[in-house]
PDB file of C-alpha atoms in Angstrom:
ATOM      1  CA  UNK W  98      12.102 -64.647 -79.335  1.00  0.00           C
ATOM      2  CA  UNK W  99      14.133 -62.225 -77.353  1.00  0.00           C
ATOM      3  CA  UNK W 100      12.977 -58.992 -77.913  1.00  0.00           C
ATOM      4  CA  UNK W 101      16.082 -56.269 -76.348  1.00  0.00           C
ATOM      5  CA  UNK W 102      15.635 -53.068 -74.771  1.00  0.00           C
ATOM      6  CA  UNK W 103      16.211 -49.634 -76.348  1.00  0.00           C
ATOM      7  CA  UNK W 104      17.306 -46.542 -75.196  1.00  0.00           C
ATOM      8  CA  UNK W 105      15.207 -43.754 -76.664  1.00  0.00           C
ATOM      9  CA  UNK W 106      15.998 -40.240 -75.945  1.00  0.00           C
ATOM     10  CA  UNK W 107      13.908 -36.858 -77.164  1.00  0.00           C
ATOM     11  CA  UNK W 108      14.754 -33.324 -76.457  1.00  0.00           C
ATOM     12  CA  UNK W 109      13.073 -30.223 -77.482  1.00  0.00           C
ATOM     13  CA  UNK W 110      12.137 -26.514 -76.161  1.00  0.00           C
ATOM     14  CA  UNK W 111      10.819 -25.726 -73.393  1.00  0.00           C
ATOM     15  CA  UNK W 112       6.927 -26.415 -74.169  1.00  0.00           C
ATOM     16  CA  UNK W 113       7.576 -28.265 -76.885  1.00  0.00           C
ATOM     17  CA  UNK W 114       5.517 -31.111 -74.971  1.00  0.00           C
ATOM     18  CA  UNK W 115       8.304 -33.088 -73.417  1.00  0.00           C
ATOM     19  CA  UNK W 116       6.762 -33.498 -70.074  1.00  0.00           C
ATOM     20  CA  UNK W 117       3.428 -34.139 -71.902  1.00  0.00           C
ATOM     21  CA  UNK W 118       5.050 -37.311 -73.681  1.00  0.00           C
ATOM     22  CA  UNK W 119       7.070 -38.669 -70.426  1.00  0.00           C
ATOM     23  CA  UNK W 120       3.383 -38.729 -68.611  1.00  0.00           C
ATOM     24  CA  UNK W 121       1.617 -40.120 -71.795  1.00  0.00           C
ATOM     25  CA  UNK W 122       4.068 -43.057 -71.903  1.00  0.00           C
ATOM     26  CA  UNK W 123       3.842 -43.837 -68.482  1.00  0.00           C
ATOM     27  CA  UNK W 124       0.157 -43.535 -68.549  1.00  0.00           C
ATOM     28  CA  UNK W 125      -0.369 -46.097 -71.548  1.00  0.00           C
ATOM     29  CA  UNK W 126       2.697 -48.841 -70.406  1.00  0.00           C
ATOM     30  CA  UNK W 127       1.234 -48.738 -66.784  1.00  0.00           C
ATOM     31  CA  UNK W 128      -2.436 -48.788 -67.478  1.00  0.00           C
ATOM     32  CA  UNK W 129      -1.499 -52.076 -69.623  1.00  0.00           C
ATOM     33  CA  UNK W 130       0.606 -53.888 -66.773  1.00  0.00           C
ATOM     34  CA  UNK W 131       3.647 -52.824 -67.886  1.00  0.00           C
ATOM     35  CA  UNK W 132       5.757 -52.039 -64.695  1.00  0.00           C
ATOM     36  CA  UNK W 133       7.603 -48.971 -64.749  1.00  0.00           C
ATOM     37  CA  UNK W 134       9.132 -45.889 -62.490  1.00  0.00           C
ATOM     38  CA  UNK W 135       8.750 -42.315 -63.698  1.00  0.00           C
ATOM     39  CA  UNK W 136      11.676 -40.312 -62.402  1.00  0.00           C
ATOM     40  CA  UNK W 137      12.476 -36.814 -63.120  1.00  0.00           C
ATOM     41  CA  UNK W 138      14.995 -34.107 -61.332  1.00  0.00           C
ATOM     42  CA  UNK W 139      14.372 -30.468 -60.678  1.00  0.00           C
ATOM     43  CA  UNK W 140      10.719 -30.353 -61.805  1.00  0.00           C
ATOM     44  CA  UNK W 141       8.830 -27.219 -61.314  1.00  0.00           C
ATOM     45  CA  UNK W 142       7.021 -28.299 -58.714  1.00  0.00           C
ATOM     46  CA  UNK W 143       8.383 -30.751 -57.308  1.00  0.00           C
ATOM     47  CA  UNK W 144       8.802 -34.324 -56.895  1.00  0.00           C
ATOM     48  CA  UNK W 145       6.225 -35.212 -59.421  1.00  0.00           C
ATOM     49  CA  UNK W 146       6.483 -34.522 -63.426  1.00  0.00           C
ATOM     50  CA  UNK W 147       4.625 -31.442 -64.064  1.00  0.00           C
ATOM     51  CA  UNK W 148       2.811 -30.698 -68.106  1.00  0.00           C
ATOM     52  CA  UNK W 149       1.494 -27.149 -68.534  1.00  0.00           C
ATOM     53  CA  UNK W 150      -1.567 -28.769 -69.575  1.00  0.00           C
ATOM     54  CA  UNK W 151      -2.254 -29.504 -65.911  1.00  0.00           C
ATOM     55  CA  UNK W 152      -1.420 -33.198 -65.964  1.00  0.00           C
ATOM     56  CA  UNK W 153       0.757 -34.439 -63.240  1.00  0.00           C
ATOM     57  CA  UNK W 154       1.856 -37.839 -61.863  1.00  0.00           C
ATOM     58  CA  UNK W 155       4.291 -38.691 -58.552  1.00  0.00           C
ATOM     59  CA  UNK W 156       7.955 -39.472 -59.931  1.00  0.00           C
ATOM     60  CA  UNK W 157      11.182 -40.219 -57.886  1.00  0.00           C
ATOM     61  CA  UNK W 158      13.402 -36.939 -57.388  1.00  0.00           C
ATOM     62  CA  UNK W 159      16.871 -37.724 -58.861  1.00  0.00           C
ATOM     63  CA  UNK W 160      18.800 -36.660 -56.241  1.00  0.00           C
ATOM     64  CA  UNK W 161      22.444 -36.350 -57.663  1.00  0.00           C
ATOM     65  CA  UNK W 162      23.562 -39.821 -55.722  1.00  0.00           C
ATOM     66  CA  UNK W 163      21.333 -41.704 -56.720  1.00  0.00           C
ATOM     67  CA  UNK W 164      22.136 -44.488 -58.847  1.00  0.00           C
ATOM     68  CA  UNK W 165      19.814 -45.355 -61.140  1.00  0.00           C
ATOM     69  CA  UNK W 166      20.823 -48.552 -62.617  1.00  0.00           C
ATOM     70  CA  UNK W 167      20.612 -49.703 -57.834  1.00  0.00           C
ATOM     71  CA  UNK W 168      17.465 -47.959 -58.351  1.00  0.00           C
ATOM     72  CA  UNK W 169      16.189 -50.140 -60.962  1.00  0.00           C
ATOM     73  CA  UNK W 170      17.550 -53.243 -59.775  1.00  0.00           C
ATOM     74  CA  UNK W 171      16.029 -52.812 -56.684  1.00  0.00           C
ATOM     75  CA  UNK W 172      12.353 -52.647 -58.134  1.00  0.00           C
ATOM     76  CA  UNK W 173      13.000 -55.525 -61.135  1.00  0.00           C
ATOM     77  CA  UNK W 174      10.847 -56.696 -62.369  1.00  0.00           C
ATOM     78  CA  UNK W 175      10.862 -53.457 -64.492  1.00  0.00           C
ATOM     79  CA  UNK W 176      10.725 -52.961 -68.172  1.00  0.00           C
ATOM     80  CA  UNK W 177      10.291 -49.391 -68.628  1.00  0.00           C
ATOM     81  CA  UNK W 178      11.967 -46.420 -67.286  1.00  0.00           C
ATOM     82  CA  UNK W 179      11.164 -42.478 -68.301  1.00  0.00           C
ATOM     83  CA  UNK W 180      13.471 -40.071 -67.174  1.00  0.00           C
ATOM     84  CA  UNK W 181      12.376 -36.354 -67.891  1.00  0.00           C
ATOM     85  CA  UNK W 182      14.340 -33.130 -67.504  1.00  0.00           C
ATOM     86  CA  UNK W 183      18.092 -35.319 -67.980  1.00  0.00           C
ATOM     87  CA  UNK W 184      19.477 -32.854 -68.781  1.00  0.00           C
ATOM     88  CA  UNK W 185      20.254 -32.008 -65.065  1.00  0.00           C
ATOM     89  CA  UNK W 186      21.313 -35.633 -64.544  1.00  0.00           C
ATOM     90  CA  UNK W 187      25.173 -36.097 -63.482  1.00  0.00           C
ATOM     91  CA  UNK W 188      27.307 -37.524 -66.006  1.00  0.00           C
ATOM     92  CA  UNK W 189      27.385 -40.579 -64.168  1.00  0.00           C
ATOM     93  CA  UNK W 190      23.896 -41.378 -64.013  1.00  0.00           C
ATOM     94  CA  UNK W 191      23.542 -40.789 -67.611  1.00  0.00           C
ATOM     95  CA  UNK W 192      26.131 -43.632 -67.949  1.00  0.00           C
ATOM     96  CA  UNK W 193      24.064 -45.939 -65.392  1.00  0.00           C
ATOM     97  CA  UNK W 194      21.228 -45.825 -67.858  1.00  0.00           C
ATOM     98  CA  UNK W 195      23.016 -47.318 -70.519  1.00  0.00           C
ATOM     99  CA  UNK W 196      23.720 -49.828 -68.176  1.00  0.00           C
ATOM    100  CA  UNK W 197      20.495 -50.626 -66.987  1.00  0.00           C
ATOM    101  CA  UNK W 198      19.250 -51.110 -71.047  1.00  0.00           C
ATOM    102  CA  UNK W 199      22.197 -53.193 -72.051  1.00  0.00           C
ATOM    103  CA  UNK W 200      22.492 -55.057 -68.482  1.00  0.00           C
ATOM    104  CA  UNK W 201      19.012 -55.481 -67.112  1.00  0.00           C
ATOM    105  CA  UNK W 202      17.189 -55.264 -70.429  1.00  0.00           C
ATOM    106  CA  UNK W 203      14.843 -52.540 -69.182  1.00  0.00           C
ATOM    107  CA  UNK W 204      13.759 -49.836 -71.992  1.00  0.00           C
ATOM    108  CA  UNK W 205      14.592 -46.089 -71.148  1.00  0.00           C
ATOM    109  CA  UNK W 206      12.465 -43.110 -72.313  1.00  0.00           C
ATOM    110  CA  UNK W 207      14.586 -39.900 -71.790  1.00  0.00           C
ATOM    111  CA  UNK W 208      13.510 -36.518 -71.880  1.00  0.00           C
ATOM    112  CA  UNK W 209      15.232 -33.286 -72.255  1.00  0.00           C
ATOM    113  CA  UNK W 210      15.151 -29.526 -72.247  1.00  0.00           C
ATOM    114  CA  UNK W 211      17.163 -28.362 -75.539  1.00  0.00           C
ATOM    115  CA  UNK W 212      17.625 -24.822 -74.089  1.00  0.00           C
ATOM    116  CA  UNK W 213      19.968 -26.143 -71.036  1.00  0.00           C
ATOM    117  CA  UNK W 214      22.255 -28.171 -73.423  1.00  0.00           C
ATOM    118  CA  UNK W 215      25.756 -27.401 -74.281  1.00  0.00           C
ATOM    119  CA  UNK W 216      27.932 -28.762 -76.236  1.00  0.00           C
ATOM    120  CA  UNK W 217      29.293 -30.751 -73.371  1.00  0.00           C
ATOM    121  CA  UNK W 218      26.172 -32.499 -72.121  1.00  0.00           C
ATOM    122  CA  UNK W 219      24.766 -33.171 -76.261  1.00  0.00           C
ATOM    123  CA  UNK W 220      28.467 -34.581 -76.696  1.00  0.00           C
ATOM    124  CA  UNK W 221      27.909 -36.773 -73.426  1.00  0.00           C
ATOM    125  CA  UNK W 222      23.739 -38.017 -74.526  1.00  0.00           C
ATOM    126  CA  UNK W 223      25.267 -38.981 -78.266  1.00  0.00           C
ATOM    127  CA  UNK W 224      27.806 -41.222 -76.402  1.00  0.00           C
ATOM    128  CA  UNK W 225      25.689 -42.716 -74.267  1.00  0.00           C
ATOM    129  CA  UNK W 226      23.229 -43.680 -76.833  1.00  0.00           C
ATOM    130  CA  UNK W 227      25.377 -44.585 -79.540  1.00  0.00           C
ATOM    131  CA  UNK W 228      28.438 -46.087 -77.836  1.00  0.00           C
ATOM    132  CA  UNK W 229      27.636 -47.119 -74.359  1.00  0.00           C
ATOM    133  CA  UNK W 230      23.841 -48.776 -75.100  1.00  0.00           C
ATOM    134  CA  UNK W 231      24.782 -51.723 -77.872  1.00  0.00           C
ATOM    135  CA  UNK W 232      20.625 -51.955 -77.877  1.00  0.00           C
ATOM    136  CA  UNK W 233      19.776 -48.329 -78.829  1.00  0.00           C
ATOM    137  CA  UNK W 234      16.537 -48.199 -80.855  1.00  0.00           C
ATOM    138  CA  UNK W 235      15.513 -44.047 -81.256  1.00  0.00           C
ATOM    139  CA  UNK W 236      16.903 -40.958 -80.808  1.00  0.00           C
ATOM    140  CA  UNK W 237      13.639 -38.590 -80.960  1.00  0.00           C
ATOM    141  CA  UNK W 238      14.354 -35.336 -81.851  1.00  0.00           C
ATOM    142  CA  UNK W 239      11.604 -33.123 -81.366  1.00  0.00           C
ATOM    143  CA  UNK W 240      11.707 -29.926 -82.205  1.00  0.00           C
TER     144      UNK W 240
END
C-alpha cells in the first residue's frame, strides 16, 4: 500500500499556539524515527522556532533563496517537513512545497500568522493547497 503525502496548512493569531503545534509535531515524528527538518523564517529570536511557553528547538532560517524543495532533496530520506511563520515565505517557495509533497512524497506541516495575511498571500496558500498539491489532506484552520 502506498500511502501519499499531504500538505496540511494551519493559521491562526498571534498566540493562538501555532509555534506550540510546529514544535509538538516535530517533537512526536522525530522522537519516533520519523526524519524530518523544522524550518521557520523571521522567528523572534532567531534561527530556532520560538513558543511563548518557553519551548524552543534549532530550525533552518528560510533565507528568501532558498529553495526548499533543493533543500529537501538534499536531506531525503525525509518524510516530514514543518514550516512555521510562511507567511513571510516568497511566493516561490510556497510553490516549491507543493512540489516537494506531490514530487518527493514528503508531508508538509505549515504554519501561519493570520494577522500578516492579505488577500494576496490567503489567495496564493488556497492555490497552493488546492491546485498545485494533487495529495492535499488538511487545511487546519485554527482560530
Amino acid at each position: 500500500m502506498i500511502v501519499m503525502a499531504t500538505l496540511r496548512f494551519s493559521y491562526g493569531t498571534m498566540g493562538s499556539g501555532k509555534s506550540t503545534l510546529a514544535l509538538q509535531i516535530h517533537h512526536n515524528m522525530s522522537s519516533r524515527g520519523v526524519s524530518g527538518l523544522l524550518l521557520t523564517k523571521l522567528d523572534r529570536d532567531g534561527s530556532q522556532v520560538t513558543s511563548r511557553l518557553g519551548v524552543s528547538a534549532p530550525a533552518i532560517d528560510v533565507s528568501l533563496d532558498l529553495d526548499l524543495f533543493e533543500l529537501t532533496k538534499e536531506h531525503m530520506p525525509l518524510q516530514f517537513l514543518v514550516c512555521d511563520e510562511t507567511q513571510f515565505y516568497s511566493v516561490e517557495q510556497c510553490d516549491q512545497l507543493a512540489r516537494v509533497v506531490d514530487e518527493l512524497n514528503v508531508d508538509v506541516f505549515a504554519f501561519a500568522g493570520a494577522k500578516s495575511f492579505d488577500l494576496k498571500r490567503l489567495v496564493l496558500y488556497l492555490r497552493i493547497c488546492i491546485f498545485q498539491s494533487s495529495k492535499l489532506g488538511i487545511i487546519g484552520i485554527k482560530f
